[in-house]
PDB file of C-alpha atoms in Angstrom:
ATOM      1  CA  UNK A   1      13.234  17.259 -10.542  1.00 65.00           C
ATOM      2  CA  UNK A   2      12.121  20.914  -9.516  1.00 76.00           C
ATOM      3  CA  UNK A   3       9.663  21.038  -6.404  1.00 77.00           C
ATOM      4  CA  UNK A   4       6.760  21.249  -8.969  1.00 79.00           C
ATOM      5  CA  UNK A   5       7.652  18.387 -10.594  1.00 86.00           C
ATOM      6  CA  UNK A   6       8.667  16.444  -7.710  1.00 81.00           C
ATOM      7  CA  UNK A   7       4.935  17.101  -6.270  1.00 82.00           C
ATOM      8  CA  UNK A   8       3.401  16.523  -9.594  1.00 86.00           C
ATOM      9  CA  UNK A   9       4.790  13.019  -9.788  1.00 83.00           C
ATOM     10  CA  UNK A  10       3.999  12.617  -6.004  1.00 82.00           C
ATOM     11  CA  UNK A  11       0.034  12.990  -6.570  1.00 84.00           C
ATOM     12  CA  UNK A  12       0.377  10.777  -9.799  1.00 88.00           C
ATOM     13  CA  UNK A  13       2.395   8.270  -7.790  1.00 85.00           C
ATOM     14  CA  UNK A  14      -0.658   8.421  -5.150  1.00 84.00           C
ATOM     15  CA  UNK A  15      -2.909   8.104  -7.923  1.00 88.00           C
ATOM     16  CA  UNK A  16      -1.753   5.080  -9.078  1.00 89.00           C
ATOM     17  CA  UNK A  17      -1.275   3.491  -5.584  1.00 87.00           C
ATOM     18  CA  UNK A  18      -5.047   4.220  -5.688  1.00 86.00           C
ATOM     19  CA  UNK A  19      -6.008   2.608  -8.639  1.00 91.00           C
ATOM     20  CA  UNK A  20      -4.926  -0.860  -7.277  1.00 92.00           C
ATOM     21  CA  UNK A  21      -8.290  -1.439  -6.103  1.00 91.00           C
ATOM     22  CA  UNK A  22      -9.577  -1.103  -9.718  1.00 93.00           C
ATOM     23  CA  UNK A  23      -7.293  -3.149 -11.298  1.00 94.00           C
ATOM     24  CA  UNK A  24      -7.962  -6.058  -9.457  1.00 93.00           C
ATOM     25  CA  UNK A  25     -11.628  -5.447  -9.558  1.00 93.00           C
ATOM     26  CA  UNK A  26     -11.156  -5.300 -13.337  1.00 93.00           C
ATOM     27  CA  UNK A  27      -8.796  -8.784 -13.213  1.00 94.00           C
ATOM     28  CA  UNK A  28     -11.486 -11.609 -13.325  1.00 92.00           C
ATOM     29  CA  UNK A  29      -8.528 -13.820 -11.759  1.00 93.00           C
ATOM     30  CA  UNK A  30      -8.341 -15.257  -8.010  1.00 95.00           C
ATOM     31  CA  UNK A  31      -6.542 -13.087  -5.544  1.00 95.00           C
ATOM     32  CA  UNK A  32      -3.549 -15.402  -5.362  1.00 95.00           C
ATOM     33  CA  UNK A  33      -3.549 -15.256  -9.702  1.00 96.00           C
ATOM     34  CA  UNK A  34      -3.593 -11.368  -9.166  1.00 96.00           C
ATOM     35  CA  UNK A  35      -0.909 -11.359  -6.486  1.00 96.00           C
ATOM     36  CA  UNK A  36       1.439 -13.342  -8.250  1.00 96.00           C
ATOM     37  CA  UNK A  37       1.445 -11.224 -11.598  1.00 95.00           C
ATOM     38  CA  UNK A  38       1.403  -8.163  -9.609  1.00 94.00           C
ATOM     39  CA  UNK A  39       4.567  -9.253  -7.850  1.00 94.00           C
ATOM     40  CA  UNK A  40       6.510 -10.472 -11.355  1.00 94.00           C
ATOM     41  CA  UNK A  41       5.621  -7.676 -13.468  1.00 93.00           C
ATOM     42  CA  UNK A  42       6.402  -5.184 -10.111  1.00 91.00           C
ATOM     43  CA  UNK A  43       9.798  -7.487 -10.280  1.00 91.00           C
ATOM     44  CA  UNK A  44      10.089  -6.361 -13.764  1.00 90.00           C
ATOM     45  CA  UNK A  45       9.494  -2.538 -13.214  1.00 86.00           C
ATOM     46  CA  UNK A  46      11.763  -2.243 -10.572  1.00 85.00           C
ATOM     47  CA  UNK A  47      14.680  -4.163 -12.158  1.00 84.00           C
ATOM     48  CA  UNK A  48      14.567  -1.463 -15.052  1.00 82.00           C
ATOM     49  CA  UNK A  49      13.711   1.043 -12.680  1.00 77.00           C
ATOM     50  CA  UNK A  50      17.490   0.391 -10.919  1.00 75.00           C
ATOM     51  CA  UNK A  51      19.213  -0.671 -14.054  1.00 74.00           C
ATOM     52  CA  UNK A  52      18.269   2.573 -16.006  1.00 67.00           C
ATOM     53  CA  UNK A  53      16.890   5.378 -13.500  1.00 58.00           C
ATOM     54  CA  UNK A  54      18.223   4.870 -10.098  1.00 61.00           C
ATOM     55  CA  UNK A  55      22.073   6.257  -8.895  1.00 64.00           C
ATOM     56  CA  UNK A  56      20.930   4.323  -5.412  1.00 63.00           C
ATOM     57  CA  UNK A  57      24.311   1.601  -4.452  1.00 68.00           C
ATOM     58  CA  UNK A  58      22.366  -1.625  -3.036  1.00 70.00           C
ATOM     59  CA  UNK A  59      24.234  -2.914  -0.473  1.00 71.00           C
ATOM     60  CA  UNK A  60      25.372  -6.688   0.111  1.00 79.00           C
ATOM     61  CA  UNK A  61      22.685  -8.349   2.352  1.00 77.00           C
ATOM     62  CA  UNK A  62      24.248  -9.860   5.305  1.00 81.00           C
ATOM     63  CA  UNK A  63      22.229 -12.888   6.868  1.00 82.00           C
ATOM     64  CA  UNK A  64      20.054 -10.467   9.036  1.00 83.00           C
ATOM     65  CA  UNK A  65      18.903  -8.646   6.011  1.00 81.00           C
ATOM     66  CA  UNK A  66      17.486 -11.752   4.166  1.00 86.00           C
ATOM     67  CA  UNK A  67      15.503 -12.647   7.377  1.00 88.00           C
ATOM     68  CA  UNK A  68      14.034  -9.400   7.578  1.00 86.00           C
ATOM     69  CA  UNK A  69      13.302  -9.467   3.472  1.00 88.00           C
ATOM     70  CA  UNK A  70      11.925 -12.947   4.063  1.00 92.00           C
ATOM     71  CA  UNK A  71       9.615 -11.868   6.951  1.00 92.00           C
ATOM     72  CA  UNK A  72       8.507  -8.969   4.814  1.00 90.00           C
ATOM     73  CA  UNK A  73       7.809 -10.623   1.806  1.00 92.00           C
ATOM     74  CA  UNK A  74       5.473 -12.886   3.447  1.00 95.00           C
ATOM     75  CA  UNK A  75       3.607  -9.625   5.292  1.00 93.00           C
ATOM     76  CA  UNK A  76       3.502  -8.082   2.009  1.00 93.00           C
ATOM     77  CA  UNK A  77       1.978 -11.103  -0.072  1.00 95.00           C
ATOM     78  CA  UNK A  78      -0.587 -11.602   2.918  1.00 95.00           C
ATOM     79  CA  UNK A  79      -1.414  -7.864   2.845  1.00 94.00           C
ATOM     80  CA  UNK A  80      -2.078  -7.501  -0.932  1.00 95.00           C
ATOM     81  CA  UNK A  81      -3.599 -11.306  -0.843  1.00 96.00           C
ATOM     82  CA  UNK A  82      -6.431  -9.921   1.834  1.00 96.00           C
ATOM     83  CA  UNK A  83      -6.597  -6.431   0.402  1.00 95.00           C
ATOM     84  CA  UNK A  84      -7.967  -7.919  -3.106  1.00 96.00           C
ATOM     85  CA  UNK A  85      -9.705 -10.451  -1.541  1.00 95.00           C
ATOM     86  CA  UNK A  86     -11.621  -7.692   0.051  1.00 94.00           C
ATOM     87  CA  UNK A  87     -12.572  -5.720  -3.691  1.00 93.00           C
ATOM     88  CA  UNK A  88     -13.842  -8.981  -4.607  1.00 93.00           C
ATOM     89  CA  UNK A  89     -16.292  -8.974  -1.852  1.00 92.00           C
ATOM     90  CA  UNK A  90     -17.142  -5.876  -1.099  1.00 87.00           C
ATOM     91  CA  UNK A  91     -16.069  -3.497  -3.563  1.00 88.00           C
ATOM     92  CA  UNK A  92     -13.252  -0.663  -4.338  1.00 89.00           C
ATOM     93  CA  UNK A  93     -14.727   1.776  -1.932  1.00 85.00           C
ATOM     94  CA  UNK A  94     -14.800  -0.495   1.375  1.00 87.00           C
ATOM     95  CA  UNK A  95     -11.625  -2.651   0.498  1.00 89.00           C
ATOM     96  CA  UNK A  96      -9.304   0.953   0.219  1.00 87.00           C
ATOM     97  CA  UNK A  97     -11.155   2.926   3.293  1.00 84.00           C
ATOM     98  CA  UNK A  98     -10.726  -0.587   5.609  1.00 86.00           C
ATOM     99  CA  UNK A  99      -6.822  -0.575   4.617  1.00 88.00           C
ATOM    100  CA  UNK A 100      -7.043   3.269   5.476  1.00 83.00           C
ATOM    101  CA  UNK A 101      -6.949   2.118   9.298  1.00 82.00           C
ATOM    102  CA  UNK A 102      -3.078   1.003   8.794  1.00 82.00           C
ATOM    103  CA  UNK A 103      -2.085   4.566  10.615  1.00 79.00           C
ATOM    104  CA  UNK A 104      -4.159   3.642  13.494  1.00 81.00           C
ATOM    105  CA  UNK A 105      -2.648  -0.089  13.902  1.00 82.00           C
ATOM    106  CA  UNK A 106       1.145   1.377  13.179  1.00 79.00           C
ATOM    107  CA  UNK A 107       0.384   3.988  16.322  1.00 78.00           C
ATOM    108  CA  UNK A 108      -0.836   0.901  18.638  1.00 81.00           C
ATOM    109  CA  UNK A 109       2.098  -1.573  17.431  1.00 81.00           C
ATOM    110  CA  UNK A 110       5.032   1.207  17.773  1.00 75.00           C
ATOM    111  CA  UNK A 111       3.708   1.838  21.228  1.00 74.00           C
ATOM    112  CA  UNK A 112       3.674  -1.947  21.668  1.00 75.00           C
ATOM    113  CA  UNK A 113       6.773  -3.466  20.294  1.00 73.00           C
ATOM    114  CA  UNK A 114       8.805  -0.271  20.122  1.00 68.00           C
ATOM    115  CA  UNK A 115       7.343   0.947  23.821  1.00 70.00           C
ATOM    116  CA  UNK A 116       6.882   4.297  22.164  1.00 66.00           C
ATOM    117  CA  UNK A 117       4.805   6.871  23.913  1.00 71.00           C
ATOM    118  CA  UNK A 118       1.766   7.908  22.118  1.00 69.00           C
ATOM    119  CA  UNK A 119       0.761  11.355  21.438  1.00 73.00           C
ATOM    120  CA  UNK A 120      -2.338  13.409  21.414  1.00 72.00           C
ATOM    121  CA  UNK A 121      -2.260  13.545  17.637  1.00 70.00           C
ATOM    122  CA  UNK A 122      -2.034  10.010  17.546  1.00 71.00           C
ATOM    123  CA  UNK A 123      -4.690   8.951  19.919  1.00 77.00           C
ATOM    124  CA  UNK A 124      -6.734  11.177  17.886  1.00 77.00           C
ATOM    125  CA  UNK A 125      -5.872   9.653  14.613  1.00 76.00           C
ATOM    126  CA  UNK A 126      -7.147   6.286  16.079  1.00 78.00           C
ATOM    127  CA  UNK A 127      -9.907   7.592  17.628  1.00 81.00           C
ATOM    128  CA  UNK A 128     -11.429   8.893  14.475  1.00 79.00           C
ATOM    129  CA  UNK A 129     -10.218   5.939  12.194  1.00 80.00           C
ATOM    130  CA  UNK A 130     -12.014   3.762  14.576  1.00 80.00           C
ATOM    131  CA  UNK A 131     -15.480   6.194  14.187  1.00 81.00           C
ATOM    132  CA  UNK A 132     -14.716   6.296  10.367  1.00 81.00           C
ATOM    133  CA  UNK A 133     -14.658   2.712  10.239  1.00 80.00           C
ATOM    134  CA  UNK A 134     -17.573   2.131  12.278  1.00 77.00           C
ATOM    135  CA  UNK A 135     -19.733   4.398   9.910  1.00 78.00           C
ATOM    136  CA  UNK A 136     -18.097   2.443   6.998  1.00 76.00           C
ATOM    137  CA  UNK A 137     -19.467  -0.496   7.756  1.00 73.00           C
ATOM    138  CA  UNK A 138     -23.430  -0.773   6.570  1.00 65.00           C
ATOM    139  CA  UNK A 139     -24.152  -3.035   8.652  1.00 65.00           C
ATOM    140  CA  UNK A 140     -22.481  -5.172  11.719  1.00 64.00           C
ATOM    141  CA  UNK A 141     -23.744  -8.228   9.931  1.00 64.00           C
ATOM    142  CA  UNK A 142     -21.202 -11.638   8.970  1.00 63.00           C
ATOM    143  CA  UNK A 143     -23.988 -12.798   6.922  1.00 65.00           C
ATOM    144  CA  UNK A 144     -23.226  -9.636   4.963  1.00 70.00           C
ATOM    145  CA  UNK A 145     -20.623  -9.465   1.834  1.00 71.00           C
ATOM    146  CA  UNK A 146     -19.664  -5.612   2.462  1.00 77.00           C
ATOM    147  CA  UNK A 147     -18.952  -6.427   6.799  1.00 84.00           C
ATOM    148  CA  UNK A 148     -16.811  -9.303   5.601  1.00 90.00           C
ATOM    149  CA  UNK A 149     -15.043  -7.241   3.014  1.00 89.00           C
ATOM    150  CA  UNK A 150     -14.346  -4.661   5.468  1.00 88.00           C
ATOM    151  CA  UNK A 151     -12.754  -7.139   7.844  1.00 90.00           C
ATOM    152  CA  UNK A 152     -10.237  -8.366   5.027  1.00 93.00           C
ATOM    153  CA  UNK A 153      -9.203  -5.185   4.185  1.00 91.00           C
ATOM    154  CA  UNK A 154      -8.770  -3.873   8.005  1.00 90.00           C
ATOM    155  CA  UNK A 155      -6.550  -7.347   8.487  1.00 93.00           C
ATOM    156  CA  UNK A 156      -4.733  -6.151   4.933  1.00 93.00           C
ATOM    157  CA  UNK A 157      -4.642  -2.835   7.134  1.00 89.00           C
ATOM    158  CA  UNK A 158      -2.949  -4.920  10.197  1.00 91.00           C
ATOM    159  CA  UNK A 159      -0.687  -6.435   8.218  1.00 92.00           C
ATOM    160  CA  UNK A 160       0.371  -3.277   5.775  1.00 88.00           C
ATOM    161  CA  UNK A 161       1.161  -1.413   9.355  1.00 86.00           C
ATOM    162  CA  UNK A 162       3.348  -4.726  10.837  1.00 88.00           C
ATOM    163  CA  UNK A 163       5.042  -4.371   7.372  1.00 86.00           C
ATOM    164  CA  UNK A 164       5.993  -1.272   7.539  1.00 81.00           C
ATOM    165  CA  UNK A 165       7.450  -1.391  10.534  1.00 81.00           C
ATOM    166  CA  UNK A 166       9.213  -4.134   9.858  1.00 82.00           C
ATOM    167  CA  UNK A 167      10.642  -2.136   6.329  1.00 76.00           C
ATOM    168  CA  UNK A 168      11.550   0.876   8.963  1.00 72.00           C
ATOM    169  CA  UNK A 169      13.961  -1.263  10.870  1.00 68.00           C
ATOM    170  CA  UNK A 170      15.963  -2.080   7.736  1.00 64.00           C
ATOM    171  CA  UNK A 171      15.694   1.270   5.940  1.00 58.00           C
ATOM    172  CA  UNK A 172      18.825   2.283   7.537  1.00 60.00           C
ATOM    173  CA  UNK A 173      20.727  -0.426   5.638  1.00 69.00           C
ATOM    174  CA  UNK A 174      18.832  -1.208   2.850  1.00 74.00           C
ATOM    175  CA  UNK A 175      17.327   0.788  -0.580  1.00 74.00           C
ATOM    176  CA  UNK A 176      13.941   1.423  -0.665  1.00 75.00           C
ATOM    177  CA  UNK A 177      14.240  -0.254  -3.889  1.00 78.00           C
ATOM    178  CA  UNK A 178      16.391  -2.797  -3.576  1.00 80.00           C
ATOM    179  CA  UNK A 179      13.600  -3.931  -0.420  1.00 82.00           C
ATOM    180  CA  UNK A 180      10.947  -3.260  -2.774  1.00 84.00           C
ATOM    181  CA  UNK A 181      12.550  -5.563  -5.607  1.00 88.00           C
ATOM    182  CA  UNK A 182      13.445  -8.544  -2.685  1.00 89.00           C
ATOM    183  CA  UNK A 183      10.536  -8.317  -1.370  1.00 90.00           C
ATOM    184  CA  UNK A 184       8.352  -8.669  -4.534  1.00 93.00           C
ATOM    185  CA  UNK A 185      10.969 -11.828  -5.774  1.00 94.00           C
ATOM    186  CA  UNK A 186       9.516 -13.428  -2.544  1.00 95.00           C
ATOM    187  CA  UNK A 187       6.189 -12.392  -2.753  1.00 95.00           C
ATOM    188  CA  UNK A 188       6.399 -14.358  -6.301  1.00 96.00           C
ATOM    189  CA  UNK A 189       7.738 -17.537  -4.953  1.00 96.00           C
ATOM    190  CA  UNK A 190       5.272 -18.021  -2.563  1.00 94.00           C
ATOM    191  CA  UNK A 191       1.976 -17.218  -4.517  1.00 96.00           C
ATOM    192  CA  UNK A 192       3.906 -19.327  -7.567  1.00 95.00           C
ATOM    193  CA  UNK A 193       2.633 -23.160  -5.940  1.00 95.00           C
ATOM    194  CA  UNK A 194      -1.215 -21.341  -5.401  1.00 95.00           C
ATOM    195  CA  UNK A 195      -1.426 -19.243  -8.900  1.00 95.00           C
ATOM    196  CA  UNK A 196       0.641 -21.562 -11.038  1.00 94.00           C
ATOM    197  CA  UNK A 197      -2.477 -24.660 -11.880  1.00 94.00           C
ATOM    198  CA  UNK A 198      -5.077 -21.194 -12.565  1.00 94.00           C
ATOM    199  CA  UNK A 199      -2.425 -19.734 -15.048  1.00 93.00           C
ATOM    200  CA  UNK A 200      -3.498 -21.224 -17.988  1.00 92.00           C
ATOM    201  CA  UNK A 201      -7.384 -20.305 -17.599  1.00 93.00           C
ATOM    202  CA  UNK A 202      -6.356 -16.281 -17.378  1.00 94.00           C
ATOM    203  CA  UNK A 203      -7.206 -14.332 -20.004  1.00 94.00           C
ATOM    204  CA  UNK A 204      -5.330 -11.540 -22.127  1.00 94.00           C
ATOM    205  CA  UNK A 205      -6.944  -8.963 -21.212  1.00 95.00           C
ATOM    206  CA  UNK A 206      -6.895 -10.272 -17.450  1.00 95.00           C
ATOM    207  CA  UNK A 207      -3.263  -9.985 -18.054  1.00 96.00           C
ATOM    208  CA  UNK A 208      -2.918  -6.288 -19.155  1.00 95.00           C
ATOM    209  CA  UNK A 209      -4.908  -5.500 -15.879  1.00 95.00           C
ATOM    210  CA  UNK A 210      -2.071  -7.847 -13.804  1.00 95.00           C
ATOM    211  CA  UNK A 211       0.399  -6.350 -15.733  1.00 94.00           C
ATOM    212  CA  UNK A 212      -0.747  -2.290 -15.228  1.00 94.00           C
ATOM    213  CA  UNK A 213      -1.336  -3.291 -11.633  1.00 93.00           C
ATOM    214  CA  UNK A 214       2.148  -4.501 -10.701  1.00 91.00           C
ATOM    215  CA  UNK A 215       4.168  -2.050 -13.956  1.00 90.00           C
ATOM    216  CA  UNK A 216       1.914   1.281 -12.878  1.00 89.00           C
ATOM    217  CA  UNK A 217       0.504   0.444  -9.460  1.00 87.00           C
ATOM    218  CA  UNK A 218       4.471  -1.290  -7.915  1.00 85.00           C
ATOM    219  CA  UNK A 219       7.044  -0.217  -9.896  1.00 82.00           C
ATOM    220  CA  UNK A 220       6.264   3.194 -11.456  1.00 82.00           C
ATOM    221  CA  UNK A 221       4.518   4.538  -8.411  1.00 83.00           C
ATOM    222  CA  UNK A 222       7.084   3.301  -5.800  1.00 79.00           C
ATOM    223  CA  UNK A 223       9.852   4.775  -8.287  1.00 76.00           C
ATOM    224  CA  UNK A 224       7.998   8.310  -8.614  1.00 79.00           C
ATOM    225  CA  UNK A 225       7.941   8.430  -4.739  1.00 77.00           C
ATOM    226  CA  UNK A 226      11.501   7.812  -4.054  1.00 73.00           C
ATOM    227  CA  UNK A 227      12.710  10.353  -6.630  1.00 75.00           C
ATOM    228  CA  UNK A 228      10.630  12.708  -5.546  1.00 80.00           C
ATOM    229  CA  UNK A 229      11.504  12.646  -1.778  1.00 74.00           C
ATOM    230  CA  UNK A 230      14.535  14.044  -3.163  1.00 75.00           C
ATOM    231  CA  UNK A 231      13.207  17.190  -3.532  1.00 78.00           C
ATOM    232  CA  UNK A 232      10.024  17.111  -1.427  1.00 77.00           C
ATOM    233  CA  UNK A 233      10.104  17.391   2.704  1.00 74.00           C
ATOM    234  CA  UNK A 234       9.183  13.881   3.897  1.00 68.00           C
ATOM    235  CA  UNK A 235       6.014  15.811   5.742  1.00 68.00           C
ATOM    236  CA  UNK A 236       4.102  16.437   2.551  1.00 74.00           C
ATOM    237  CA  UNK A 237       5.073  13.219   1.062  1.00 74.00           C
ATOM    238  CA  UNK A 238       3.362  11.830   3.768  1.00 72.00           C
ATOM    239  CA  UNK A 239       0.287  13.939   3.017  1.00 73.00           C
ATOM    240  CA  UNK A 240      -0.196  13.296  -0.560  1.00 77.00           C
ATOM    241  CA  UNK A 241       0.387   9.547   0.233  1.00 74.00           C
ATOM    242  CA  UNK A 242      -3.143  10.177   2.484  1.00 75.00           C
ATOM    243  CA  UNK A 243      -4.532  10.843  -0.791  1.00 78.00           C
ATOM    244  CA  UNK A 244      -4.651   7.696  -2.191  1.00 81.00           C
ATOM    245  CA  UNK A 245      -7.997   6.889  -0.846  1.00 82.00           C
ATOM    246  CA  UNK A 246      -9.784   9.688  -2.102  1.00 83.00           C
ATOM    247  CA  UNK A 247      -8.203   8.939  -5.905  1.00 85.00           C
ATOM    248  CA  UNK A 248      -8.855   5.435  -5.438  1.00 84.00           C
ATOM    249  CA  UNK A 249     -12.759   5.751  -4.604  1.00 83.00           C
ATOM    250  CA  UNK A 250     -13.289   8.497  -6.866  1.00 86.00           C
ATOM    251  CA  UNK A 251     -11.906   6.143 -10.017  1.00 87.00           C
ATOM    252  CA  UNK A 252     -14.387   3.186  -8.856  1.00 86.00           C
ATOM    253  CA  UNK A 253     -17.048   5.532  -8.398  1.00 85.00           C
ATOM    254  CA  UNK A 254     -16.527   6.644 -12.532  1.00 85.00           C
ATOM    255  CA  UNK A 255     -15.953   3.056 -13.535  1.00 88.00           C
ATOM    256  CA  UNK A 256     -18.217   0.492 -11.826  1.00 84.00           C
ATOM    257  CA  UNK A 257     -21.226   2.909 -10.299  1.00 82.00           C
ATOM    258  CA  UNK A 258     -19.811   2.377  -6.795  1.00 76.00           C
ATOM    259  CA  UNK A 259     -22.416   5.100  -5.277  1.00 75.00           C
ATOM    260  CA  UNK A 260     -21.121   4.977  -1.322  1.00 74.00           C
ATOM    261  CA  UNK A 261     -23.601   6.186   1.025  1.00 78.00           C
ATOM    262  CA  UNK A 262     -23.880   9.566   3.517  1.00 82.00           C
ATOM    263  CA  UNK A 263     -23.020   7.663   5.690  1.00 81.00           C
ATOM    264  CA  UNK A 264     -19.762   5.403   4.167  1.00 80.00           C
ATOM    265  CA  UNK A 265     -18.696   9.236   3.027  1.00 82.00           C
ATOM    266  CA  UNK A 266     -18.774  10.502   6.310  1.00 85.00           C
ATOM    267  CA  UNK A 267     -16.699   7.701   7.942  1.00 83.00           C
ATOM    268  CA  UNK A 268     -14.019   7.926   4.867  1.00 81.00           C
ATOM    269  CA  UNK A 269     -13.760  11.850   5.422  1.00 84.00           C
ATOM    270  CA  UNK A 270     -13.202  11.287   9.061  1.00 84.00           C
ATOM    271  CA  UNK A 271     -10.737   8.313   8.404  1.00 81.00           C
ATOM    272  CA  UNK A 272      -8.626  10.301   5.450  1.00 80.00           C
ATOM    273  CA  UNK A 273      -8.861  13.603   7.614  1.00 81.00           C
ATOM    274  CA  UNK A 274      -7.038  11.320  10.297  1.00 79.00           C
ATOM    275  CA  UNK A 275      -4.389  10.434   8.887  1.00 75.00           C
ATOM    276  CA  UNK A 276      -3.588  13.864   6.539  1.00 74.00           C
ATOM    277  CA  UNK A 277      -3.382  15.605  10.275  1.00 73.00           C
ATOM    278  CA  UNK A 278      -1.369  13.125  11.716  1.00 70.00           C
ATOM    279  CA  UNK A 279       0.848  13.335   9.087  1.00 66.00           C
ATOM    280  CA  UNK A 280       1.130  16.851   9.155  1.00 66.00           C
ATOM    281  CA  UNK A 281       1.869  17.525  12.656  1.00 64.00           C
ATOM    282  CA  UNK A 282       3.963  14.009  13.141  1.00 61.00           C
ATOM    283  CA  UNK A 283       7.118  16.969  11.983  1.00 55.00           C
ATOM    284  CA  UNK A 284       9.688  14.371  12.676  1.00 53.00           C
ATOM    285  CA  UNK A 285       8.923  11.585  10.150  1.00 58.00           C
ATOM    286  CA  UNK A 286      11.686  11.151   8.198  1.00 59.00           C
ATOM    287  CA  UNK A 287      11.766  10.655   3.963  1.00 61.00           C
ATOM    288  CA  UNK A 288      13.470   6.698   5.145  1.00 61.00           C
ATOM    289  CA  UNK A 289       9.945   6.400   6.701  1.00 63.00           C
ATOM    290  CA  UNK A 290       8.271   7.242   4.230  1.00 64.00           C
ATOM    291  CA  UNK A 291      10.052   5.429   1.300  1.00 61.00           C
ATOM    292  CA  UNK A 292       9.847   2.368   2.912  1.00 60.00           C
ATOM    293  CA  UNK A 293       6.098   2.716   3.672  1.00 64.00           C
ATOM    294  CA  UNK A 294       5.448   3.638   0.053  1.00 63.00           C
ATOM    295  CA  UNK A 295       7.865   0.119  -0.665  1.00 58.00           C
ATOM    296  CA  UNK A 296       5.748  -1.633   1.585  1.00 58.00           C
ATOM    297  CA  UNK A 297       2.809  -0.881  -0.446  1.00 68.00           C
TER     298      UNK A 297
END
């Protein structure tokens, strides 16, 4: 890849990150139904994707390793589990923007677990994810279908950030892809006992939507990032991975009328202008941090 290239498959890689939301608005299948595709077709993608594309060596997993897979599989399949449970209630627009608070909740938890200090930049990232998600929210109402919606996808948010850090600890030993591939084998397994009596009521074209979703939305765009961090500084990875939001809302917006208020655009600005600053002057995040993060995803 040349650095045009590289950044060329970076935005398309964000793109389709973003359109995850609108394929499983476009699924008329249960969250669990959509998880469990997403996770054997993303099983699928990736297996090809190392067979045919990938030079990366995966290394033999030693008993620590499957622990950590185990632990992330299960934060992954409750993360995407909420996250679409959230675009069924509340829509493309709230679902991604909630999940936009993950920044804010990895800042808090590296300071907690890791004892980490926190820096200016990242007090202000929370600070203004926490006023972007405040101005999200129509309404502080539990009676309401777009506050509950919003409280799924900042849990999917909680639970994205506790899986990434969790994916940082064992970048050091393990691919980005080979985690990526474990972790969507286990996702599978445990969504198979939930999804498997609603299989037979899915339809074909429900399907093609699973099947983009976890093909496009897992494998291709989580293959597109880790080639191009080998060309592209980790820093603007980082950035263009900020993007996903704005690709993701835009999309619903065109496809299913999803008109979001002065208001809900004011808080998304603030939370997406968060976490493209943060990411721009956090100068030491390293392309390991960011390739598992877009693994995690």
């Amino acid at each position: 890849m040349t650095p045009r290239t590289a950044l060329g498959a970076l935005h398309i890689g964000a793109l389709m990150f973003g359109l995850t939301g609108v394929f499983g608005k476009l699924a008329a299948a249960s969250p669990a139904v959509i998880v469990f595709g997403r996770a054997a077709f993303a099983v699928l993608a990736l297996a090809f994707f190392t067979r045919f594309a990938s030079n990366t060596r995966w290394q033999k997993l030693e008993a620590v390793d499957w622990r950590r897979l185990l632990l992330s599989g299960l934060l992954l399949a409750g993360h995407w589990v909420s996250f679409f449970i959230a675009v069924k209630v509340a829509g493309v627009a709230i679902a991604t923007l909630g999940f936009a608070s993950f920044p804010a909740f990895t800042v808090i938890l590296e300071g907690l677990i890791f004892r980490e200090r926190i820096r200016a930049n990242e007090i202000l990232l929370v600070v203004l994810v926490s006023i972007g998600l405040v101005l999200v929210t129509p309404a502080f109402d539990l009676a309401s279908g777009a506050t509950i919606g919003l409280l799924w996808a900042v849990g999917s948010g909680l639970l994205f950030a506790l899986l990434s850090l969790t994916n940082r600890a064992s970048s050091a030993r393990i691919a980005p892809v080979q985690a990526a591939l474990c972790q969507n084998v286990v996702v599978a397994l445990c969504l198979l006992p939930v999804a498997a009596p609603q299989l037979s009521e899915v339809r074909a074209l429900d399907w093609l939507w699973i099947g983009l979703l976890g093909v496009f939305c897992t494998g291709l765009a989580h293959s597109l990032f880790v080639a191009s961090l080998a060309v592209i500084k980790a820093r603007t990875a980082a950035v263009v991975f900020a993007l996903e939001p704005v690709y993701g809302i835009t999309v619903a917006w065109l496809l299913f009328n999803e008109n979001p208020t002065p208001r809900m655009l004011i808080g998304g600005v603030l939370i997406i202008v968060a976490i493209v600053v943060s990411s721009w002057l956090s100068g030491g995040v390293s392309k390991k941090t960011v390739a598992a993060e877009a693994a995690s995803h």
